[in-house]
Amino acid sequence: EGLRQKAATRKARLADSLQLQRFLGNYRDLVSWCGDMKALISSDELAKDVPGAEALLERHQERKGEIDAREDIFKSTTQFGQSLVAAQHYANQEIKEKLASLASEQESLLDLRDQRQKEFNQCMELQVFLRDTEQTHGWMGKQEAFLVNEDVGASLDSVEALIKKHEDFEKSLAAQEEKIKNLDDSATRLIQQGHYAADDIADQQKTLMERRTQLRDRCTARRRRLEDSLRLQQFERDADEAKAWINEKLKTAQDESYKDPSNLQGKLQKHQAFETELEANRGRIDSVNECGEGLLSAKHY
């Protein structure tokens, strides 16, 4: 009887030992896998462009899938260990320690996964911001080149054509304004969210918005200069027309045919019509003079 008892005890001990080794084997496999996965997740460097950032996110999504696929194994191993502890296994303390270690390793992996997900998301946002900012700077460079042109026209027709081109230019600026505003808003949001590159983003934002302000100012200055040129050309046209009219009337005024006493009534009527025409054009002449004086007082270029 005693021998059978010893045999039964030994059998139970062997069964417990087998269960322990099974648990420890699963534990070691999971801990090793956690280490390998953490090494993989940590090894990825942040991307330098949008395609690289997209590849990072895609690769991380695959690794998240692998982690999720292991969830059931972690759960079953934990439950198995807990059942051994509940059954008062002879390696009770060791099993508890391994369970705590396994939970810690899993939590560490999940924390790293989430942390890297945040970093990769921020990396994508940064690269999109930098790409769009670079494109906008390129566009601004072309607009600045347009504004370098100092031609303000040498005739009324040429000035009007230049103003039409400038109006089209202003429309193109307005069309880009929403994109620039979105970039400004994106930069502010990323900074407020504590982005890891917040300082660089702030610098890019400052440079972009200052350049936009300078572009607007130069556009406004160009518009004013063209409007000044238009007023000058209009003045010169009106002045030339007025001068031509005055010269024509001077010829009439200097006509000495009045000395001939014949047909005095007709000549008188003709002179009255002349005076009426002079009076009718007084406002036009005064307007030309006022326009010229206005240009001078405004310190026209």
mmCIF file of N, CA and C in Angstrom, residues 145-166 221-230 233 301:
data_model
loop_
_atom_site.group_PDB
_atom_site.id
_atom_site.type_symbol
_atom_site.label_atom_id
_atom_site.label_comp_id
_atom_site.label_asym_id
_atom_site.label_seq_id
_atom_site.Cartn_x
_atom_site.Cartn_y
_atom_site.Cartn_z
ATOM 1 N N ALA A 145 8.727 86.270 -58.835
ATOM 2 C CA ALA A 145 9.402 86.556 -60.109
ATOM 3 C C ALA A 145 8.500 87.419 -61.000
ATOM 4 N N PHE A 146 7.197 87.158 -60.957
ATOM 5 C CA PHE A 146 6.246 87.951 -61.735
ATOM 6 C C PHE A 146 6.260 89.408 -61.270
ATOM 7 N N LEU A 147 6.368 89.602 -59.957
ATOM 8 C CA LEU A 147 6.307 90.949 -59.399
ATOM 9 C C LEU A 147 7.599 91.735 -59.586
ATOM 10 N N VAL A 148 8.655 91.065 -60.020
ATOM 11 C CA VAL A 148 9.923 91.755 -60.294
ATOM 12 C C VAL A 148 9.765 92.717 -61.463
ATOM 13 N N ASN A 149 8.845 92.414 -62.370
ATOM 14 C CA ASN A 149 8.610 93.241 -63.557
ATOM 15 C C ASN A 149 8.229 94.663 -63.137
ATOM 16 N N GLU A 150 9.003 95.647 -63.581
ATOM 17 C CA GLU A 150 8.746 97.036 -63.227
ATOM 18 C C GLU A 150 8.087 97.817 -64.356
ATOM 19 N N ASP A 151 7.725 97.126 -65.431
ATOM 20 C CA ASP A 151 7.067 97.794 -66.561
ATOM 21 C C ASP A 151 5.684 98.270 -66.133
ATOM 22 N N VAL A 152 5.438 99.575 -66.254
ATOM 23 C CA VAL A 152 4.130 100.123 -65.889
ATOM 24 C C VAL A 152 3.396 100.668 -67.112
ATOM 25 N N GLY A 153 3.918 100.355 -68.287
ATOM 26 C CA GLY A 153 3.241 100.750 -69.514
ATOM 27 C C GLY A 153 3.641 102.141 -69.994
ATOM 28 N N ALA A 154 3.638 102.307 -71.308
ATOM 29 C CA ALA A 154 4.003 103.601 -71.902
ATOM 30 C C ALA A 154 2.844 104.215 -72.665
ATOM 31 N N SER A 155 1.702 103.551 -72.617
ATOM 32 C CA SER A 155 0.505 104.063 -73.279
ATOM 33 C C SER A 155 -0.704 103.571 -72.500
ATOM 34 N N LEU A 156 -1.844 104.170 -72.798
ATOM 35 C CA LEU A 156 -3.072 103.791 -72.090
ATOM 36 C C LEU A 156 -3.411 102.327 -72.346
ATOM 37 N N ASP A 157 -3.288 101.896 -73.594
ATOM 38 C CA ASP A 157 -3.604 100.498 -73.927
ATOM 39 C C ASP A 157 -2.669 99.531 -73.209
ATOM 40 N N SER A 158 -1.373 99.868 -73.168
ATOM 41 C CA SER A 158 -0.417 98.951 -72.533
ATOM 42 C C SER A 158 -0.636 98.881 -71.029
ATOM 43 N N VAL A 159 -0.997 100.014 -70.405
ATOM 44 C CA VAL A 159 -1.266 100.006 -68.958
ATOM 45 C C VAL A 159 -2.506 99.167 -68.656
ATOM 46 N N GLU A 160 -3.536 99.350 -69.451
ATOM 47 C CA GLU A 160 -4.765 98.575 -69.238
ATOM 48 C C GLU A 160 -4.507 97.082 -69.395
ATOM 49 N N ALA A 161 -3.634 96.711 -70.336
ATOM 50 C CA ALA A 161 -3.282 95.299 -70.522
ATOM 51 C C ALA A 161 -2.511 94.772 -69.316
ATOM 52 N N LEU A 162 -1.605 95.597 -68.782
ATOM 53 C CA LEU A 162 -0.834 95.202 -67.595
ATOM 54 C C LEU A 162 -1.744 95.057 -66.374
ATOM 55 N N ILE A 163 -2.716 95.925 -66.244
ATOM 56 C CA ILE A 163 -3.666 95.840 -65.124
ATOM 57 C C ILE A 163 -4.496 94.565 -65.229
ATOM 58 N N LYS A 164 -4.892 94.215 -66.449
ATOM 59 C CA LYS A 164 -5.645 92.976 -66.651
ATOM 60 C C LYS A 164 -4.801 91.769 -66.218
ATOM 61 N N LYS A 165 -3.520 91.768 -66.605
ATOM 62 C CA LYS A 165 -2.633 90.674 -66.192
ATOM 63 C C LYS A 165 -2.484 90.646 -64.680
ATOM 64 N N HIS A 166 -2.412 91.823 -64.071
ATOM 65 C CA HIS A 166 -2.253 91.875 -62.610
ATOM 66 C C HIS A 166 -3.517 91.380 -61.912
ATOM 67 N N ALA A 221 1.606 96.902 -53.751
ATOM 68 C CA ALA A 221 2.442 97.994 -54.250
ATOM 69 C C ALA A 221 2.431 98.033 -55.780
ATOM 70 N N ARG A 222 2.480 96.865 -56.405
ATOM 71 C CA ARG A 222 2.446 96.780 -57.861
ATOM 72 C C ARG A 222 1.104 97.296 -58.395
ATOM 73 N N ARG A 223 0.036 96.933 -57.724
ATOM 74 C CA ARG A 223 -1.297 97.386 -58.120
ATOM 75 C C ARG A 223 -1.375 98.918 -58.048
ATOM 76 N N ARG A 224 -0.860 99.509 -56.958
ATOM 77 C CA ARG A 224 -0.905 100.966 -56.814
ATOM 78 C C ARG A 224 -0.084 101.660 -57.898
ATOM 79 N N ARG A 225 1.072 101.072 -58.203
ATOM 80 C CA ARG A 225 1.936 101.672 -59.219
ATOM 81 C C ARG A 225 1.261 101.632 -60.596
ATOM 82 N N LEU A 226 0.581 100.531 -60.887
ATOM 83 C CA LEU A 226 -0.137 100.432 -62.163
ATOM 84 C C LEU A 226 -1.305 101.424 -62.206
ATOM 85 N N GLU A 227 -1.987 101.582 -61.076
ATOM 86 C CA GLU A 227 -3.089 102.540 -61.030
ATOM 87 C C GLU A 227 -2.574 103.960 -61.196
ATOM 88 N N ASP A 228 -1.405 104.240 -60.607
ATOM 89 C CA ASP A 228 -0.776 105.556 -60.810
ATOM 90 C C ASP A 228 -0.438 105.756 -62.287
ATOM 91 N N SER A 229 0.083 104.694 -62.917
ATOM 92 C CA SER A 229 0.429 104.776 -64.337
ATOM 93 C C SER A 229 -0.818 105.004 -65.182
ATOM 94 N N LEU A 230 -1.917 104.335 -64.797
ATOM 95 C CA LEU A 230 -3.171 104.508 -65.529
ATOM 96 C C LEU A 230 -3.654 105.949 -65.438
ATOM 97 N N GLN A 233 -1.455 108.095 -67.705
ATOM 98 C CA GLN A 233 -1.756 107.928 -69.129
ATOM 99 C C GLN A 233 -3.090 108.570 -69.493
ATOM 100 N N TYR A 301 4.957 109.161 -59.114
ATOM 101 C CA TYR A 301 6.304 108.745 -59.459
ATOM 102 C C TYR A 301 6.846 109.427 -60.696
#
